[in-house]
XYZ file of C-alpha atoms in Angstrom:
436
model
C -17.088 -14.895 2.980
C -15.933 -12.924 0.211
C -14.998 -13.889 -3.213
C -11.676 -13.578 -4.384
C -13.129 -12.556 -7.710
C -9.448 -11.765 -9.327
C -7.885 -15.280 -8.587
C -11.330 -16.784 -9.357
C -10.901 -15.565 -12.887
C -7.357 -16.669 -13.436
C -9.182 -20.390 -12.284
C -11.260 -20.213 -15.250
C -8.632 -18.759 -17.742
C -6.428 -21.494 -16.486
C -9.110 -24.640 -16.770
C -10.004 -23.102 -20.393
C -5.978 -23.297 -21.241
C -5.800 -27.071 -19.976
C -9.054 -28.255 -21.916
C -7.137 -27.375 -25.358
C -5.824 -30.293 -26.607
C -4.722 -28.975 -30.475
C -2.269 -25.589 -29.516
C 1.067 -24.303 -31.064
C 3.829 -23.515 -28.906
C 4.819 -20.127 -29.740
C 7.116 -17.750 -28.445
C 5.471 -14.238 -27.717
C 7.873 -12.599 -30.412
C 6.012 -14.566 -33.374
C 2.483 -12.925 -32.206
C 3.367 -9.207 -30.531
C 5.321 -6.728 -31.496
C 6.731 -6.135 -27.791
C 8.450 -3.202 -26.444
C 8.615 -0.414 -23.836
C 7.744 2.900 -23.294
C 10.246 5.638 -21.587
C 10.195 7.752 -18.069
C 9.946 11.598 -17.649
C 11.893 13.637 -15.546
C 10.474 16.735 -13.386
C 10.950 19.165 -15.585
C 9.486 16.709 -18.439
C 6.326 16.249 -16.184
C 5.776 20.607 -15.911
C 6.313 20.853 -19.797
C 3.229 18.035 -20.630
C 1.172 19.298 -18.661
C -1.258 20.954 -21.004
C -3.977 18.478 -22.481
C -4.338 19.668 -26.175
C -6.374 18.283 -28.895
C -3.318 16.817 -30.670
C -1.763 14.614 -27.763
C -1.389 11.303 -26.268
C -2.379 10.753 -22.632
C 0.824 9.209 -20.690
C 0.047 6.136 -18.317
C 2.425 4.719 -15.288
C 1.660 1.669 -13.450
C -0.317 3.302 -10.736
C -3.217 4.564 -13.839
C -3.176 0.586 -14.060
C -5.479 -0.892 -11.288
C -4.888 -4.554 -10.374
C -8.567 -4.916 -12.551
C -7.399 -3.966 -15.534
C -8.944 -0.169 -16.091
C -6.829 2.504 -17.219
C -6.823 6.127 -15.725
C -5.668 7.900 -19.165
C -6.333 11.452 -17.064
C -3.259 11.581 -14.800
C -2.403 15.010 -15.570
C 0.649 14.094 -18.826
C -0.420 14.098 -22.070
C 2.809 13.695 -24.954
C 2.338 16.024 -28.240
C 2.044 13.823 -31.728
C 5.524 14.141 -33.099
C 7.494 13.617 -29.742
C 9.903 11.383 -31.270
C 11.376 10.285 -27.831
C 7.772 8.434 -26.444
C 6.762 5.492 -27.476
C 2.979 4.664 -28.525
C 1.045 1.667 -27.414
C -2.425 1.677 -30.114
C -5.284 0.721 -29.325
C -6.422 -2.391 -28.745
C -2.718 -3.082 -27.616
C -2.002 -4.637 -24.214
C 0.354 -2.874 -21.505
C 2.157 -5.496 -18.952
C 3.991 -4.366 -16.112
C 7.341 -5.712 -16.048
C 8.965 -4.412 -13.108
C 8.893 -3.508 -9.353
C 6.250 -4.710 -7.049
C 3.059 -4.775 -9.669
C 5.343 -6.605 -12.192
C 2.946 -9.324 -14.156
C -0.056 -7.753 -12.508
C -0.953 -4.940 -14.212
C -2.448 -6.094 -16.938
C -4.989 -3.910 -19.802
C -6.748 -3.398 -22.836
C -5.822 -0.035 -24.241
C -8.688 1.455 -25.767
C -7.014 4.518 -26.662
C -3.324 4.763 -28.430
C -1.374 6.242 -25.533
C 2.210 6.730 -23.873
C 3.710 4.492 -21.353
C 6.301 4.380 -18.784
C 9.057 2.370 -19.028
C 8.658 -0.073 -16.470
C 5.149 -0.910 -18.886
C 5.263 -3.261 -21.957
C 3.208 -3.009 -24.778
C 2.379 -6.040 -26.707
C 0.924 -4.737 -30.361
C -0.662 -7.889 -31.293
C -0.307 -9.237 -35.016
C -0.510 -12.427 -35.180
C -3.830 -13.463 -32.411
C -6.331 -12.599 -31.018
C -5.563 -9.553 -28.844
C -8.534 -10.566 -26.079
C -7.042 -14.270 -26.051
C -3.696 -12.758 -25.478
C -4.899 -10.841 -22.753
C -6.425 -13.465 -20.997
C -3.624 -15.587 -21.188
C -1.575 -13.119 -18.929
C -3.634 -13.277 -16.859
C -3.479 -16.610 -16.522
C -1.736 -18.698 -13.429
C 0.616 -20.287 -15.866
C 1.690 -17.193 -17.386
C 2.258 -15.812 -13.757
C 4.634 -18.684 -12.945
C 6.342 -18.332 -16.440
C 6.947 -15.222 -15.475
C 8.317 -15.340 -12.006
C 10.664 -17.454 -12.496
C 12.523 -15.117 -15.422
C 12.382 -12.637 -12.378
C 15.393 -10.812 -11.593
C 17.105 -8.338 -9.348
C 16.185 -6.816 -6.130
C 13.046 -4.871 -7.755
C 12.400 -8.026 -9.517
C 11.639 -7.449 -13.362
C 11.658 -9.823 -16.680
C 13.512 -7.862 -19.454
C 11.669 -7.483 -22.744
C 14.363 -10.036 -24.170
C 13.348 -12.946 -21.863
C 9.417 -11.758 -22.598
C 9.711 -12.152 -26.301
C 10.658 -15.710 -25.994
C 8.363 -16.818 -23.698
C 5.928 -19.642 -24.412
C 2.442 -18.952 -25.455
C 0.133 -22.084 -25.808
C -1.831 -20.590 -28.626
C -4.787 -22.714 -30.720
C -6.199 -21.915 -33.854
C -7.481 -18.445 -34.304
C -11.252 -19.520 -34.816
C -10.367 -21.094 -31.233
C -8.975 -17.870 -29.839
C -11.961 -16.127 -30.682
C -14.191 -18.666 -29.147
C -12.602 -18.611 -25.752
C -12.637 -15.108 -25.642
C -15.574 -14.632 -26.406
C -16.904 -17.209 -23.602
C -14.174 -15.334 -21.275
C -16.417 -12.115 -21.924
C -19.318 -13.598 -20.635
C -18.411 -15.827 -17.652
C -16.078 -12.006 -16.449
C -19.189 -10.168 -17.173
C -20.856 -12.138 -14.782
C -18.053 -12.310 -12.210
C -18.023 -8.640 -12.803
C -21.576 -8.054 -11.265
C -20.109 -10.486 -8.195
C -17.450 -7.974 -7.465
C -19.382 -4.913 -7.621
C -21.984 -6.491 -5.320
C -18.850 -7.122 -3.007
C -17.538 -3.400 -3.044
C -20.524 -2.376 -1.781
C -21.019 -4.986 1.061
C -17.518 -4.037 1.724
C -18.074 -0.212 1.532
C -21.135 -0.806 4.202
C -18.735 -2.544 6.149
C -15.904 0.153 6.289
C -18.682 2.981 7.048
C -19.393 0.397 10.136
C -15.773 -0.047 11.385
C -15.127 3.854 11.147
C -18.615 4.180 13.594
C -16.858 1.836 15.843
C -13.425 3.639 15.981
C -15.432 6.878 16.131
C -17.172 5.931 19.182
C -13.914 4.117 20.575
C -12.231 7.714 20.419
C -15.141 9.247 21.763
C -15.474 7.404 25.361
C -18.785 5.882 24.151
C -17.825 2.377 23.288
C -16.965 1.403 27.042
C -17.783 2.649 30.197
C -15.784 5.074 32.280
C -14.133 3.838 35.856
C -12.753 6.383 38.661
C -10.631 3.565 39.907
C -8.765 3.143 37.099
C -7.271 7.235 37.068
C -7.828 9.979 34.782
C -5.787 10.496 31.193
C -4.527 13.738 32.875
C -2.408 11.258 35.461
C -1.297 9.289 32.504
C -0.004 11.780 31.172
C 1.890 13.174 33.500
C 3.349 9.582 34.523
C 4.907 9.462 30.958
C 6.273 13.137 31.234
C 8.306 11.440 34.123
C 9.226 8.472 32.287
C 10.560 10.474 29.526
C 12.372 13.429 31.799
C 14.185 9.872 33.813
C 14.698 8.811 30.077
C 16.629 12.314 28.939
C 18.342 12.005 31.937
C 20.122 8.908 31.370
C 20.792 10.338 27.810
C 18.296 7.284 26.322
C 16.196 9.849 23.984
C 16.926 13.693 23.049
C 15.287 16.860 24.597
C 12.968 17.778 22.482
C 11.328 21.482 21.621
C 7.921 22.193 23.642
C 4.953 21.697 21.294
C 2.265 24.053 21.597
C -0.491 23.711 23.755
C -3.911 22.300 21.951
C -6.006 25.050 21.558
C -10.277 25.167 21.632
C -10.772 25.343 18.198
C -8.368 22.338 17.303
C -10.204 19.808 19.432
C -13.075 18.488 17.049
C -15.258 16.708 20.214
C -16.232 16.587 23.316
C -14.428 13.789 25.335
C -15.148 12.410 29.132
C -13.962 14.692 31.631
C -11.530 11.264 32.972
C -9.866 11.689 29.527
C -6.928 14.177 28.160
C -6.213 15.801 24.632
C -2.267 15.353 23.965
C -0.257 15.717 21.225
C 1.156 12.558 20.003
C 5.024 14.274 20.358
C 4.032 14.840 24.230
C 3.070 10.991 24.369
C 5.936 9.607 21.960
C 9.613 8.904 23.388
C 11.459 9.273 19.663
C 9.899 9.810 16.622
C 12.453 8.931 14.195
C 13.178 8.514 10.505
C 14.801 5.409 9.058
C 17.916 4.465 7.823
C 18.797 5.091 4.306
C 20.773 2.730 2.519
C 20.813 0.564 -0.799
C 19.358 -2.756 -0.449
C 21.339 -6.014 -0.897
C 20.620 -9.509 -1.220
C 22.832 -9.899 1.643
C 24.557 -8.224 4.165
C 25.097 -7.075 8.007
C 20.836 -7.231 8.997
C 17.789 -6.421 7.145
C 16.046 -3.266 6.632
C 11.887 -3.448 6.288
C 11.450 -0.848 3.600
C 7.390 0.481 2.930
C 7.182 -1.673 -0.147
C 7.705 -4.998 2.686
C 4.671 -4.087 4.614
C 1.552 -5.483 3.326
C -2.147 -5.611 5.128
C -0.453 -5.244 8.164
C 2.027 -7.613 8.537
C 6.205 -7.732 7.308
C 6.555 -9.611 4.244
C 9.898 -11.061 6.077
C 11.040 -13.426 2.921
C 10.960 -10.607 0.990
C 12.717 -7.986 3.595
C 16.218 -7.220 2.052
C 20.307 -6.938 3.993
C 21.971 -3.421 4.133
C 25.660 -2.992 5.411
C 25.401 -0.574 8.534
C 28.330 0.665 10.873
C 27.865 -1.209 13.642
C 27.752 2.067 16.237
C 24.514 2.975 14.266
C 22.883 0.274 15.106
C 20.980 0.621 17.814
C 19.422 3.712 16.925
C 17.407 2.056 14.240
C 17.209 -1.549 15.585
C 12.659 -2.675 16.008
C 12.177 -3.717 18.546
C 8.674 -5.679 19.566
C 5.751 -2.691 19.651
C 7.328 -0.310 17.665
C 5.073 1.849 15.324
C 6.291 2.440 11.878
C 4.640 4.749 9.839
C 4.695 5.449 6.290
C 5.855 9.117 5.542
C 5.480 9.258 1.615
C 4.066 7.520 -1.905
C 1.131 5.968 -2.174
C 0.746 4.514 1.533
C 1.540 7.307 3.258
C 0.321 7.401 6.599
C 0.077 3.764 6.630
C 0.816 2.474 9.928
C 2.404 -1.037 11.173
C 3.556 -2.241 14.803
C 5.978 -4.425 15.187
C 5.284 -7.908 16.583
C 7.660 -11.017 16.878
C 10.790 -9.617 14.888
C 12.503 -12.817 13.434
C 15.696 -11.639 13.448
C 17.666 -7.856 13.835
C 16.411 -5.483 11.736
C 16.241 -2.002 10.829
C 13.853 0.333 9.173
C 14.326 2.263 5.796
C 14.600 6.081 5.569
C 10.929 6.405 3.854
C 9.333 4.793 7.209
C 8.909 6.783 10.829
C 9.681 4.599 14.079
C 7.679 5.999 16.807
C 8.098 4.770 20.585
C 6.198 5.058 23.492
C 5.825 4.324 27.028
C 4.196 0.627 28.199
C 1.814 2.353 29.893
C 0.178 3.226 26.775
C -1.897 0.494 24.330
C -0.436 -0.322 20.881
C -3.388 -1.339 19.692
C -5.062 1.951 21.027
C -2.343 3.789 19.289
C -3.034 1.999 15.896
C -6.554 1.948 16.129
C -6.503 5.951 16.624
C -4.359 5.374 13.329
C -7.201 4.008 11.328
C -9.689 6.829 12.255
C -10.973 9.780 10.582
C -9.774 11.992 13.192
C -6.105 10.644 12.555
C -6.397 10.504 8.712
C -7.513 14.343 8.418
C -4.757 16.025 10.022
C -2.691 13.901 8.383
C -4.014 15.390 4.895
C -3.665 18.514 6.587
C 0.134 17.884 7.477
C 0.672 15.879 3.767
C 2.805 18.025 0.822
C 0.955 17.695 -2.577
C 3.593 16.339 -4.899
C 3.992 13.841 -7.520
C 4.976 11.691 -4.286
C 2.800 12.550 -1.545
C 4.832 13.359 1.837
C 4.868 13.364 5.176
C 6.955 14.384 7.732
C 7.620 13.158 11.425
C 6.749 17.215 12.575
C 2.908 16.382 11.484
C 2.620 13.534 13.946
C 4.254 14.877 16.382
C 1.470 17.855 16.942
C -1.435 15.429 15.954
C -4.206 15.481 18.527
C -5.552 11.946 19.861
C -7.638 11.525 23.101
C -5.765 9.840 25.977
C -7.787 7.379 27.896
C -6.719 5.883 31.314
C -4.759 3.038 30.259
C -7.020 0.156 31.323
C -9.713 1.938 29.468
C -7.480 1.782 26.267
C -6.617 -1.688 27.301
C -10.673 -2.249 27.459
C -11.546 -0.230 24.460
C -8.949 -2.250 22.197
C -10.983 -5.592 23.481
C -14.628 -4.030 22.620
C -13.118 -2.759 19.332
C -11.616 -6.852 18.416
C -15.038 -7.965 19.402
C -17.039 -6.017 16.965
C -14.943 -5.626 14.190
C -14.792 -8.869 13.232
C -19.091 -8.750 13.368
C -18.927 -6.241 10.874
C -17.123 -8.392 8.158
C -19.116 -11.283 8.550
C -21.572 -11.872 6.005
């Protein structure tokens, strides 16, 4: 089993916070000098792009990992003199205080930089910057913090930070729990890179599984269970009977799969398709604000995490009640992430709560019954699926996506009780693989 190395920590910050009998209540405002830094626009983003030898680097919250290191290379770097950016120096801490990360992002800055605004610096003056550090970190700091939490992004405004509580003991004190901090992270340190390798031997033998799954050679291949070639067709006549009873649209012939795009040799019982040729609809979401309450809710990217809806956290939109039903999940639905940070993620939909709809940044995809969902998402996790979708991604600032590049992905098409037999090999051996 693995270690939770991150919450062990905040264990140890927080059982090293209760063990100090002799500390000063203090509000953060009479120890940090606490502010924020600003955003950039575009055009902001093309003018610093030059690194010079007389610049600051720029950070956002994604050059903050959950760990605490700093990625100070992200491609903006602010000219000295740029009256507009603030500058975080080192040794200073940077918080993030809004949107999903907000209160965990935490670092050390080792090197006076820029900041975005949804970061805080805290230019320590009156502690120990290292105890300070650790102490938002901690689990009571987290709490502190949540519940000064506001609106639908959720953020604590640098206002409510300053006046915050800080526990803080004598200075000779500070120094002596951070420097004990050092050594027990150290060693929890070497834990966690021991982990990320076990766990990078385990990913190499997951993708072997779901290489051979896509391959034919996990199972074995039956004549009585039909060829992917009558599959197929059986769903061309599902979705012709479909377009006739004006349920889905006609839809533009994709091109045939050439030699040179198919990257292996499959069993002659199985079919290349195109996922368009398989899919009923492949359709983008609805875009609306989000509301803390309103006609239904509407899963946005940000609410789907390791798999599953975060449904507490899912938010209302108002939508005209004739749109409804284009955009209402429905149980086996595949969403799929089409920009930011997780695109290409994929979800299916399993035991919707209540109605809901899906935002505009997400793809619904349907599909015939006579095709596996869990084949369909485990294609989604392999290499195979993940190249062509580089191939199909725009480079921006926001990575993108667009429903056209799954549509005319490639994916082998077993019969479907292979797939059905496939998924069940694939659950057994997984889970063999993470075991330790």
């Amino acid at each position: 089993m693995m270690i939770n190395v991150t919450e062990l920590k905040r264990k140890v910050i927080d059982e090293f916070l209760i063990s100090q009998p002799l500390v000063t209540n203090t509000p953060f405002k009479s120890v940090a000098k606490i502010y924020t830094g600003e955003s950039t626009n575009a055009e902001e983003k093309n003018k610093y792009s030059v690194k010079t030898d007389d610049c600051y680097p720029y950070v956002s919250t994604k050059d903050i990992s959950i760990k605490g290191s700093v990625n100070f290379e992200n491609g903006m770097y602010i000219p000295k003199g740029e009256k507009k950016f603030s500058i975080a120096p080192v040794n200073s801490i940077l918080l993030c205080i809004e949107g999903g990360n907000a209160g965990n992002k935490i670092a050390i800055i080792k090197e006076a930089t820029c900041f975005v605004n949804k970061l805080c610096c805290f230019d320590i003056f009156g502690a120990d910057n290292r105890f300070i550090y650790y102490y938002l970190l901690s689990n009571q700091f987290r709490n502190n913090f949540k519940e000064q939490m506001t609106g639908l992004i959720g953020g604590v405004s640098v206002k409510k930070l300053k006046e915050l509580i800080l526990p803080l003991p004598h200075i000779t004190e500070q120094k002596r729990i951070a420097d004990k901090l050092d050594e027990i992270f150290a060693e929890l340190d070497k834990i966690d890179e021991k982990q990320i390798r076990l766990a990078t031997i385990q990913e190499k033998m997951e993708a072997k599984i779901l290489k051979l799954a896509i391959q034919g050679k996990l199972v074995e291949q039956r004549p009585e269970e039909g060829t992917g070639e009558e599959l197929f067709k059986h769903i061309q006549l599902e979705k012709q009977e479909l377009f006739k009873q004006g349920k889905i649209k006609k839809e533009k012939p994709l091109p045939a799969i050439e030699e040179d795009e198919v990257p292996f040799e499959i069993p002659s019982s199985w079919k290349w398709v195109r996922w368009g040729d398989l899919s009923f609809s492949i359709q983008y979401g609805y875009n609306a604000p989000a509301k803390e309450s309103g006609r239904l809710k509407m899963v946005r990217i940000s609410d789907i995490q390791e798999g599953k809806v975060m449904w507490d956290n899912v938010p209302y939109c108002d939508i005209d009640e004739t749109e409804i039903s284009n955009y209402l999940l429905k149980d086996n639905d595949i969403l799929f992430a089409r920009t930011g940070g997780t695109v290409g993620k994929s979800y299916i939909v399993k035991n919707v709560k209540e109605e809901a709809i899906y935002a505009g940044y997400l793809i619904r995809t349907q599909y015939s019954e006579k095709l596996s969902p869990m084949y369909l998402r485990f294609f989604m996790n392999t290499s195979l699926y993940w190249k062509q979708l580089r191939e199909g991604t725009t480079s921006t600032a926001q990575p993108n996506c667009n429903g056209k590049t799954l549509s005319k992905m490639i994916l082998p098409l077993p019969p479907f009780e292979e797939q059905k037999r496939i998924v069940e090999k694939i659950e057994e051996l997984l889970p063999l693989c993470r075991s330790n």
